[in-house]
């Protein structure tokens, strides 16, 4: 049986009908065209599908869309524009923190959530926070540098 | 979309959740979904009905009568950060911080971890070490089950299929309380190969008057190390010198005998956790979240 779900996607009210087994990842990609949320493993292992729900980073492949009634969902598309990058995106650019880009939206969102709670995070804490997001290209050094460059400053505003 | 089809209900009252669970033999509770949904994606679990309990008023932290009572929907991230939990149940805060990654801790729940009963999970071992109680609610009423009796085997507990974990209860950390959770995982955030929780209480003279300990990752349930540490002479000790640490480590290692990967590891982790616990009980070591006031 399909369920009606009312929620907010990137700041706009949305209403959909979803089968219970449709994940939030399926829905943001296929219904909303928000393909910045990437489908990697689709069972919780890689982190590529990370989005923010009520401001907190979650794996969108492990949350069913029907569970998002009344929630506010943000994907990477809500952050920055090509002309005016979000500070975290700018830091990734500066520090060569991406190659193919598959892991990047999730890395950026995970880092934004982390610095919102621990603005003075140490490198060790940053590495631990990013450990659940796999990157096959960069070797992580640039990613860690990018996030470290923003730690210890004013909290990154979303 | 990888899971098999299922029906879904969101319960807003405990009674509705219990009725929905009893309505279908293949019904399952979904809390944080961080263990259940991967199993569904791999089709190792194919529930016919998911009963979503996330809207039940069980995201609660209360301190009364020298007990901390935590609702089953308290997420790992709250255990890690909540000032009351950090002060009154520092072992749970420290254990929760070791679970997976931030995105997992933002969703995963205390009740889910306890009901799932993964032998490598931190919170079940922490509850056994604290001699905590699991509060289960069924249609016949509430059961208080000692954590030491709750875990039966790999992913198996004494919970009936139509019962819900509604919370857990642990004693409030006393004044000279010291707790530590030590584990080893090949990569930060991965399930630990093994972990050891130790909690002690010292009297005014610095003598250990109460103790609890348990290991995860060894065997099919949390392994209660209370007796092992008691027999090794930790109870009544006023200091943990090299010889006591060594003999305790050897005794703890024997609980993992035959498991080449874990035997020495359990010994080392036990010694490290015991050392931390004493330091924290004396107020000497402020590292980690398991700080004793
Ligand atoms: C990448 C990754 C890494 C992880 N690493 C760790 C780790 O290092 N350590 C660790 O301990 N865990 C780890 N986990 C699992 C995580 O801790 C889960 O949050 C936890 O095991 C289950 O909690 P949940 O709320 O997500 O439960 P769910 O997945 O919703 O449910 C799990 C099981 O418990 C049942 N259940 C849930 N709530 C209740 C209830 N109140 N009453 C009765 N039954 C209930 C469900 O029916 C299901 O069978 C990891 C998960 C992932 C995806
Ligand atoms: S796609 Fe969600 S964790 Fe891999
Ligand atoms: S940049 Fe290619 S996976 Fe990270």
Coordinates of C-alpha atoms and ligand atoms in Angstrom, one line a residue:
Chain A
X1 CA 0.0 0.0 0.0
X2 CA 1.3 3.5 -0.9
X3 CA 1.5 6.1 1.8
X4 CA 1.2 9.9 1.4
X5 CA 4.2 11.7 2.8
X6 CA 4.4 15.4 3.5
X7 CA 7.9 16.8 4.2
X8 CA 10.3 19.5 3.2
X9 CA 13.0 19.0 0.6
X10 CA 15.7 21.6 0.3
X11 CA 13.5 24.2 1.9
X12 CA 10.3 23.6 -0.1
X13 CA 7.2 21.8 1.0
X14 CA 6.7 18.5 -0.8
X15 CA 4.1 15.8 -0.9
X16 CA 4.5 12.4 -2.5
X17 CA 3.0 8.9 -2.5
X18 CA 5.5 6.3 -1.7
X19 CA 5.7 2.5 -1.4
X20 CA 7.1 1.7 2.1
X21 CA 10.2 0.1 0.6
X22 CA 11.2 3.2 -1.3
X23 CA 14.2 4.7 0.5
X24 CA 14.7 8.4 1.0
X25 CA 17.6 7.9 -1.4
X26 CA 15.3 6.5 -4.1
X27 CA 12.9 9.4 -3.6
X28 CA 15.3 12.3 -3.6
X29 CA 17.0 10.9 -6.7
X30 CA 14.1 9.7 -8.7
X31 CA 11.2 12.0 -7.7
X32 CA 13.1 15.2 -7.1
X33 CA 16.0 14.7 -9.5
X34 CA 18.5 15.4 -6.6
X35 CA 21.2 13.2 -7.9
X36 CA 23.9 14.6 -5.6
X37 CA 22.8 11.9 -3.2
X38 CA 24.7 9.0 -4.6
X39 CA 23.7 5.3 -4.5
X40 CA 26.8 3.3 -3.7
X41 CA 26.1 0.1 -1.7
X42 CA 22.5 0.9 -0.7
X43 CA 23.0 -1.1 2.5
X44 CA 24.7 1.3 4.9
X45 CA 28.3 0.5 4.2
X46 CA 29.7 3.4 2.1
X47 CA 28.2 6.7 3.2
X48 CA 27.8 8.0 -0.4
X49 CA 24.0 8.6 0.1
X50 CA 24.4 10.9 3.1
X51 CA 21.8 13.7 3.4
X52 CA 20.8 15.9 6.3
X53 CA 17.5 15.2 8.0
X54 CA 16.5 17.9 10.4
X55 CA 20.1 19.1 10.1
X56 CA 21.7 15.8 11.1
X57 CA 23.7 13.6 8.6
X58 CA 22.0 10.3 7.9
X59 CA 22.4 7.5 5.4
X60 CA 19.4 8.0 3.1
X61 CA 19.6 4.4 2.0
X62 CA 18.7 3.3 5.5
X63 CA 15.7 5.5 5.9
X64 CA 12.4 4.8 4.2
X65 CA 10.7 7.8 2.6
X66 CA 7.5 7.0 4.6
X67 CA 9.5 7.7 7.8
X68 CA 10.2 11.3 6.7
X69 CA 6.7 12.6 7.4
X70 CA 7.1 16.1 8.8
X71 CA 10.9 16.1 8.4
X72 CA 13.1 18.5 6.7
X73 CA 15.5 16.9 4.2
X74 CA 18.6 18.7 2.7
X75 CA 20.7 17.3 0.0
X76 CA 23.9 18.8 -1.3
X77 CA 21.9 20.8 -3.9
X78 CA 20.8 23.0 -1.0
X79 CA 24.3 24.2 -0.3
X80 CA 26.1 26.8 -2.4
X81 CA 25.8 27.5 -6.1
X82 CA 28.5 27.2 -8.8
X83 CA 29.0 30.9 -8.6
X84 CA 29.0 31.1 -4.8
X85 CA 30.2 27.9 -3.2
X86 CA 29.5 27.0 0.4
X87 CA 32.6 27.5 2.5
X88 CA 33.0 23.8 2.8
X89 CA 32.8 23.3 -0.9
X90 CA 35.3 26.1 -1.4
X91 CA 37.6 24.4 1.0
X92 CA 37.3 21.1 -0.9
X93 CA 38.2 23.0 -4.1
X94 CA 41.2 24.7 -2.5
X95 CA 42.6 21.5 -1.0
X96 CA 42.0 19.2 -4.0
X97 CA 39.7 17.1 -1.9
X98 CA 38.0 15.4 -4.8
X99 CA 38.8 13.6 -8.0
X100 CA 35.9 11.6 -9.5
X101 CA 33.5 13.4 -7.1
X102 CA 31.4 10.3 -6.2
X103 CA 32.0 10.6 -2.5
X104 CA 32.1 14.4 -2.4
X105 CA 28.5 15.5 -1.7
X106 CA 28.3 13.0 1.3
X107 CA 31.8 14.1 2.5
X108 CA 30.8 17.8 2.4
X109 CA 27.5 17.2 4.2
X110 CA 29.1 14.9 6.9
X111 CA 31.8 17.6 7.4
X112 CA 29.2 20.4 7.7
X113 CA 27.2 18.4 10.3
X114 CA 30.4 17.6 12.2
X115 CA 31.7 21.2 12.4
X116 CA 28.2 22.4 13.4
X117 CA 28.5 20.4 16.6
X118 CA 32.3 20.4 17.1
X119 CA 33.5 23.7 15.5
X120 CA 37.0 23.1 17.1
X121 CA 37.3 19.5 16.1
X122 CA 40.8 18.1 16.0
X123 CA 42.3 16.3 13.0
X124 CA 41.8 13.0 14.8
X125 CA 38.1 13.8 15.5
X126 CA 37.7 14.9 11.9
X127 CA 39.2 11.7 10.6
X128 CA 36.9 9.6 12.9
X129 CA 33.9 11.5 11.7
X130 CA 34.7 11.0 8.0
X131 CA 35.7 7.3 8.5
X132 CA 32.2 6.1 7.5
X133 CA 32.4 7.7 4.1
X134 CA 34.5 5.8 1.6
X135 CA 36.5 7.5 -1.1
X136 CA 38.2 5.4 -3.7
X137 CA 40.3 8.2 -5.3
X138 CA 41.9 10.8 -3.1
X139 CA 43.6 8.9 -0.3
X140 CA 41.6 11.2 2.0
X141 CA 44.5 13.6 2.7
X142 CA 43.0 16.5 0.8
X143 CA 39.6 15.8 2.3
X144 CA 41.0 15.9 5.8
X145 CA 43.0 19.1 5.0
X146 CA 39.9 20.8 3.6
X147 CA 37.8 20.1 6.7
X148 CA 40.7 20.9 9.1
X149 CA 41.1 24.3 7.3
X150 CA 37.6 25.3 8.6
X151 CA 37.9 23.8 12.1
X152 CA 38.7 26.2 14.9
X153 CA 36.9 29.1 13.2
X154 CA 33.4 30.4 13.4
X155 CA 30.8 27.6 13.0
X156 CA 30.1 27.0 9.3
X157 CA 26.7 28.4 8.6
X158 CA 24.4 26.3 6.6
Chain B
X1 CA 15.3 0.0 -3.8
X2 CA 16.6 -3.3 -2.6
X3 CA 14.2 -4.6 0.2
X4 CA 11.3 -6.9 -0.6
X5 CA 7.8 -5.3 -0.3
X6 CA 6.3 -4.8 3.1
X7 CA 3.5 -3.0 4.8
X8 CA 4.2 -0.1 7.1
X9 CA 2.5 1.5 10.1
X10 CA 3.6 4.3 12.3
X11 CA 2.6 3.9 15.9
X12 CA 2.0 7.0 18.0
X13 CA 0.9 5.1 21.1
X14 CA 2.5 2.2 22.8
X15 CA -0.8 0.2 22.8
X16 CA -1.1 0.6 19.0
X17 CA 2.5 -0.5 18.5
X18 CA 1.9 -3.6 20.6
X19 CA -1.3 -4.4 18.8
X20 CA 0.3 -4.0 15.4
X21 CA 3.2 -6.2 16.4
X22 CA 0.8 -8.9 17.6
X23 CA -1.3 -8.6 14.4
X24 CA 1.2 -10.4 12.1
X25 CA 3.7 -13.2 12.8
X26 CA 6.1 -11.5 10.4
X27 CA 5.9 -8.0 11.9
X28 CA 9.0 -6.3 13.0
X29 CA 9.8 -3.1 14.9
X30 CA 11.8 -0.5 13.1
X31 CA 13.6 2.0 15.3
X32 CA 16.8 3.6 14.0
X33 CA 16.9 1.1 11.1
X34 CA 20.7 1.0 11.2
X35 CA 20.8 -2.8 11.7
X36 CA 17.4 -3.8 10.3
X37 CA 17.5 -1.9 7.0
X38 CA 20.8 -3.3 5.8
X39 CA 19.5 -6.8 6.5
X40 CA 16.4 -6.0 4.5
X41 CA 18.4 -4.6 1.7
X42 CA 20.4 -7.8 1.6
X43 CA 17.0 -9.7 1.9
X44 CA 18.3 -11.5 4.9
X45 CA 15.2 -10.0 6.7
X46 CA 11.9 -9.9 4.9
X47 CA 9.3 -8.6 7.4
X48 CA 5.8 -8.4 6.1
X49 CA 4.9 -5.5 8.3
X50 CA 7.2 -2.8 9.8
X51 CA 5.9 -1.1 12.9
X52 CA 7.7 2.3 13.2
X53 CA 8.1 3.2 16.8
X54 CA 10.0 6.5 16.2
X55 CA 7.0 8.6 17.2
X56 CA 6.5 7.0 20.6
X57 CA 7.5 9.3 23.5
X58 CA 10.5 7.2 24.4
X59 CA 13.4 9.6 23.7
X60 CA 13.7 10.2 27.4
X61 CA 16.4 10.6 30.0
X62 CA 15.3 10.6 33.6
X63 CA 17.2 10.3 36.9
X64 CA 15.2 9.2 40.0
X65 CA 15.8 7.1 43.1
X66 CA 19.5 6.7 42.2
X67 CA 18.7 5.2 38.9
X68 CA 19.1 6.6 35.4
X69 CA 16.2 5.5 33.2
X70 CA 16.7 5.9 29.5
X71 CA 13.9 5.4 26.9
X72 CA 14.5 3.0 24.1
X73 CA 14.4 5.7 21.5
X74 CA 17.4 7.6 22.9
X75 CA 19.7 7.8 19.9
X76 CA 23.4 7.0 20.2
X77 CA 24.2 10.6 19.5
X78 CA 22.2 11.7 22.6
X79 CA 23.9 9.1 24.8
X80 CA 27.2 10.6 23.6
X81 CA 26.4 14.2 24.2
X82 CA 23.6 14.5 26.8
X83 CA 25.0 16.2 29.9
X84 CA 22.9 14.0 32.2
X85 CA 24.0 10.8 30.6
X86 CA 27.7 11.9 30.6
X87 CA 27.5 12.6 34.3
X88 CA 25.2 9.9 35.5
X89 CA 26.1 7.0 33.2
X90 CA 29.5 7.9 31.7
X91 CA 30.0 4.3 30.5
X92 CA 27.0 4.5 28.2
X93 CA 28.2 7.8 26.8
X94 CA 31.6 6.4 26.1
X95 CA 30.2 3.2 24.6
X96 CA 27.8 5.1 22.4
X97 CA 30.6 7.3 21.0
X98 CA 32.4 4.1 19.8
X99 CA 29.4 3.0 17.6
X100 CA 29.9 3.3 13.9
X101 CA 30.0 6.8 12.5
X102 CA 28.2 10.0 13.1
X103 CA 25.4 9.2 10.5
X104 CA 24.8 5.9 12.2
X105 CA 24.8 7.4 15.7
X106 CA 22.3 10.1 14.5
X107 CA 19.7 7.4 13.8
X108 CA 20.6 4.3 15.8
X109 CA 18.8 3.8 19.1
X110 CA 19.6 2.3 22.5
X111 CA 16.5 0.0 22.4
X112 CA 17.5 -1.1 18.9
X113 CA 21.0 -2.0 19.8
X114 CA 19.8 -3.9 22.9
X115 CA 17.0 -5.8 21.0
X116 CA 19.3 -6.5 18.0
X117 CA 21.8 -8.2 20.4
X118 CA 24.8 -8.2 18.1
X119 CA 27.6 -9.8 20.2
X120 CA 30.1 -7.2 18.9
X121 CA 27.8 -4.3 19.9
X122 CA 29.1 -1.9 22.7
X123 CA 25.8 -1.0 24.5
X124 CA 24.8 -4.5 25.4
X125 CA 28.2 -5.1 27.0
X126 CA 28.1 -1.8 28.8
X127 CA 24.6 -2.7 30.2
X128 CA 25.9 -6.0 31.5
X129 CA 28.9 -4.3 33.1
X130 CA 26.6 -1.8 34.8
X131 CA 24.3 -4.6 35.9
X132 CA 21.5 -2.7 34.2
X133 CA 17.9 -3.7 33.6
X134 CA 16.0 -3.9 30.3
X135 CA 12.4 -2.7 30.5
X136 CA 10.2 -4.7 28.2
X137 CA 6.5 -4.0 27.5
X138 CA 4.1 -6.6 26.2
X139 CA 0.3 -6.8 26.1
X140 CA 0.5 -8.5 29.5
X141 CA 2.4 -5.6 31.0
X142 CA 6.0 -4.6 31.8
X143 CA 8.9 -7.0 32.5
X144 CA 12.1 -5.9 34.2
X145 CA 14.8 -8.2 32.9
X146 CA 18.4 -8.1 34.2
X147 CA 20.8 -7.3 31.4
X148 CA 22.8 -10.3 32.6
X149 CA 19.8 -12.6 31.7
X150 CA 18.6 -10.7 28.6
X151 CA 21.0 -11.8 25.9
X152 CA 20.6 -15.5 24.9
X153 CA 22.8 -15.9 21.9
X154 CA 23.8 -14.4 18.5
X155 CA 21.1 -11.8 17.7
X156 CA 18.8 -13.6 20.2
X157 CA 17.3 -12.3 23.4
X158 CA 14.6 -13.4 25.8
X159 CA 12.2 -10.8 24.3
X160 CA 9.0 -12.2 22.9
X161 CA 8.2 -11.4 19.3
X162 CA 5.4 -9.1 20.3
X163 CA 7.2 -7.4 23.1
X164 CA 8.9 -4.0 22.9
X165 CA 12.0 -2.7 24.7
X166 CA 10.8 0.5 26.2
X167 CA 13.9 1.5 28.1
X168 CA 16.8 0.5 30.2
X169 CA 17.8 1.4 33.7
X170 CA 21.2 1.6 35.3
X171 CA 22.5 2.9 38.6
X172 CA 23.6 6.5 38.8
X173 CA 27.3 6.8 38.9
X174 CA 28.4 7.4 42.5
X175 CA 30.9 10.0 43.6
X176 CA 34.0 7.9 43.2
X177 CA 32.8 6.1 40.2
X178 CA 35.2 5.2 37.4
X179 CA 34.2 3.8 34.0
X180 CA 36.0 2.9 30.9
X181 CA 35.2 1.3 27.5
X182 CA 38.2 0.1 25.5
X183 CA 38.0 -1.6 22.2
X184 CA 40.0 -2.4 19.1
X185 CA 38.8 -2.1 15.6
X186 CA 41.0 -2.2 12.5
X187 CA 39.4 1.1 11.3
X188 CA 37.8 3.8 13.3
X189 CA 34.1 3.2 13.6
X190 CA 34.1 -0.4 12.4
X191 CA 32.5 -3.0 14.6
X192 CA 35.2 -3.9 17.2
X193 CA 37.1 -7.2 17.1
X194 CA 36.7 -7.0 20.8
X195 CA 35.9 -4.5 23.5
X196 CA 35.9 -4.4 27.3
X197 CA 33.8 -2.3 29.6
X198 CA 34.9 -1.8 33.3
X199 CA 33.1 0.1 35.9
X200 CA 34.3 0.5 39.6
X201 CA 33.4 2.4 42.7
X202 CA 35.9 3.4 45.3
X203 CA 35.1 4.1 49.0
X204 CA 36.4 7.2 50.8
X205 CA 39.7 5.4 51.5
X206 CA 40.2 4.6 47.8
X207 CA 39.3 0.9 48.1
X208 CA 37.3 -0.7 45.3
X209 CA 34.0 -1.6 46.8
X210 CA 32.0 -2.4 43.7
X211 CA 32.8 -3.5 40.2
X212 CA 31.3 -4.6 36.9
X213 CA 32.9 -5.7 33.7
X214 CA 31.9 -7.2 30.4
X215 CA 33.4 -7.9 27.0
X216 CA 31.9 -7.7 23.5
X217 CA 33.1 -9.4 20.3
X218 CA 33.9 -12.6 22.2
X219 CA 31.3 -15.4 22.1
X220 CA 27.7 -15.1 21.1
X221 CA 26.5 -12.7 23.8
X222 CA 28.3 -10.1 26.0
X223 CA 30.6 -11.9 28.3
X224 CA 30.2 -11.0 31.9
X225 CA 33.6 -10.5 33.5
X226 CA 32.4 -9.6 37.0
X227 CA 33.4 -12.8 38.5
X228 CA 36.7 -13.0 36.7
X229 CA 37.7 -9.6 38.0
X230 CA 36.5 -10.3 41.5
X231 CA 38.4 -13.5 41.6
X232 CA 41.5 -11.8 40.3
X233 CA 41.4 -9.5 43.4
X234 CA 40.2 -6.3 42.0
X235 CA 37.4 -6.0 44.6
X236 CA 39.1 -4.7 47.7
X237 CA 42.1 -3.5 45.9
X238 CA 43.2 0.1 46.5
X239 CA 45.6 0.3 43.6
X240 CA 46.1 -1.3 40.2
X241 CA 49.8 -2.1 40.1
X242 CA 51.5 -4.1 37.4
X243 CA 51.0 -7.4 39.1
X244 CA 47.2 -6.9 39.6
X245 CA 46.8 -5.7 36.0
X246 CA 48.8 -8.6 34.7
X247 CA 46.9 -11.3 36.6
X248 CA 43.6 -9.7 35.8
X249 CA 44.5 -9.5 32.1
X250 CA 45.5 -13.2 32.1
X251 CA 42.2 -14.2 33.8
X252 CA 40.2 -12.2 31.3
X253 CA 42.1 -13.6 28.4
X254 CA 41.1 -17.1 29.4
X255 CA 37.5 -16.2 28.7
X256 CA 38.4 -16.0 25.0
X257 CA 40.7 -19.0 25.1
X258 CA 40.9 -20.8 21.8
X259 CA 40.1 -17.6 19.8
X260 CA 43.6 -16.7 18.5
X261 CA 42.5 -13.2 17.4
X262 CA 40.9 -12.3 20.7
X263 CA 42.6 -14.0 23.6
X264 CA 45.4 -11.6 24.1
X265 CA 43.3 -8.7 23.0
X266 CA 40.7 -9.2 25.7
X267 CA 43.5 -9.4 28.3
X268 CA 45.1 -6.1 27.1
X269 CA 41.8 -4.3 26.8
X270 CA 40.7 -5.4 30.3
X271 CA 44.0 -4.2 31.8
X272 CA 43.7 -0.9 29.9
X273 CA 40.0 -0.3 30.9
X274 CA 40.7 -1.3 34.5
X275 CA 43.6 1.2 34.7
X276 CA 41.4 4.0 33.2
X277 CA 38.6 3.2 35.6
X278 CA 40.8 3.5 38.7
X279 CA 42.3 6.8 37.4
X280 CA 38.9 8.2 36.6
X281 CA 37.4 7.1 40.0
X282 CA 40.2 9.0 41.6
X283 CA 39.4 12.0 39.4
X284 CA 42.9 11.9 38.1
X285 CA 42.3 11.4 34.4
X286 CA 40.0 13.6 32.5
X287 CA 40.4 12.0 29.1
X288 CA 37.4 10.4 27.3
X289 CA 33.8 11.0 28.2
X290 CA 34.0 8.6 31.2
X291 CA 35.1 11.3 33.6
X292 CA 34.2 10.7 37.2
X293 CA 33.3 13.7 39.3
Ligands
LIG1 C1 27.9 1.1 8.9 C2 27.4 0.7 10.3 C3 28.2 0.6 11.3 C4 27.8 0.2 12.6 N1 28.7 0.1 13.6 C5 28.2 -0.4 14.8 C6 29.2 -0.5 15.9 O1 30.4 -0.3 15.7 N2 28.7 -0.9 17.1 C7 27.3 -1.2 17.2 O2 26.9 -1.6 18.3 N3 26.4 -1.1 16.2 C8 26.9 -0.6 15.0 N4 26.0 -0.5 14.0 C9 24.5 -0.8 14.3 C10 23.8 0.4 15.0 O3 24.4 0.5 16.3 C11 22.4 0.2 15.2 O4 21.9 1.5 15.6 C12 21.9 -0.7 16.3 O5 22.5 -2.0 16.2 C13 20.4 -1.0 16.2 O6 19.7 0.1 16.5 P1 18.5 0.7 15.6 O7 17.8 1.6 16.4 O8 19.1 1.2 14.4 O9 17.6 -0.6 15.4 P2 16.8 -1.2 14.1 O10 17.8 -1.4 13.0 O11 15.7 -0.3 13.8 O12 16.4 -2.5 14.7 C14 17.3 -3.6 15.0 C15 16.5 -4.8 15.5 O13 15.9 -4.5 16.8 C16 14.5 -4.6 16.7 N5 14.1 -3.5 17.6 C17 14.4 -2.1 17.4 N6 13.9 -1.4 18.4 C18 13.2 -2.2 19.2 C19 12.5 -2.1 20.4 N7 12.3 -0.9 21.0 N8 11.9 -3.2 20.9 C20 12.0 -4.4 20.3 N9 12.7 -4.6 19.2 C21 13.3 -3.6 18.7 C22 14.1 -4.5 15.3 O14 12.9 -5.2 15.0 C23 15.3 -5.2 14.6 O15 15.1 -6.6 14.7 C24 26.4 -0.1 12.8 C25 25.5 0.1 11.7 C26 26.0 0.5 10.5 C27 25.0 0.6 9.3
LIG2 S1 24.5 3.9 -0.5 FE1 23.9 4.4 1.6 S2 25.6 3.8 2.7 FE2 26.2 3.2 0.7
LIG3 S1 36.7 11.4 -5.2 FE1 36.3 9.6 -6.2 S2 35.4 8.4 -4.6 FE2 36.1 10.2 -3.6

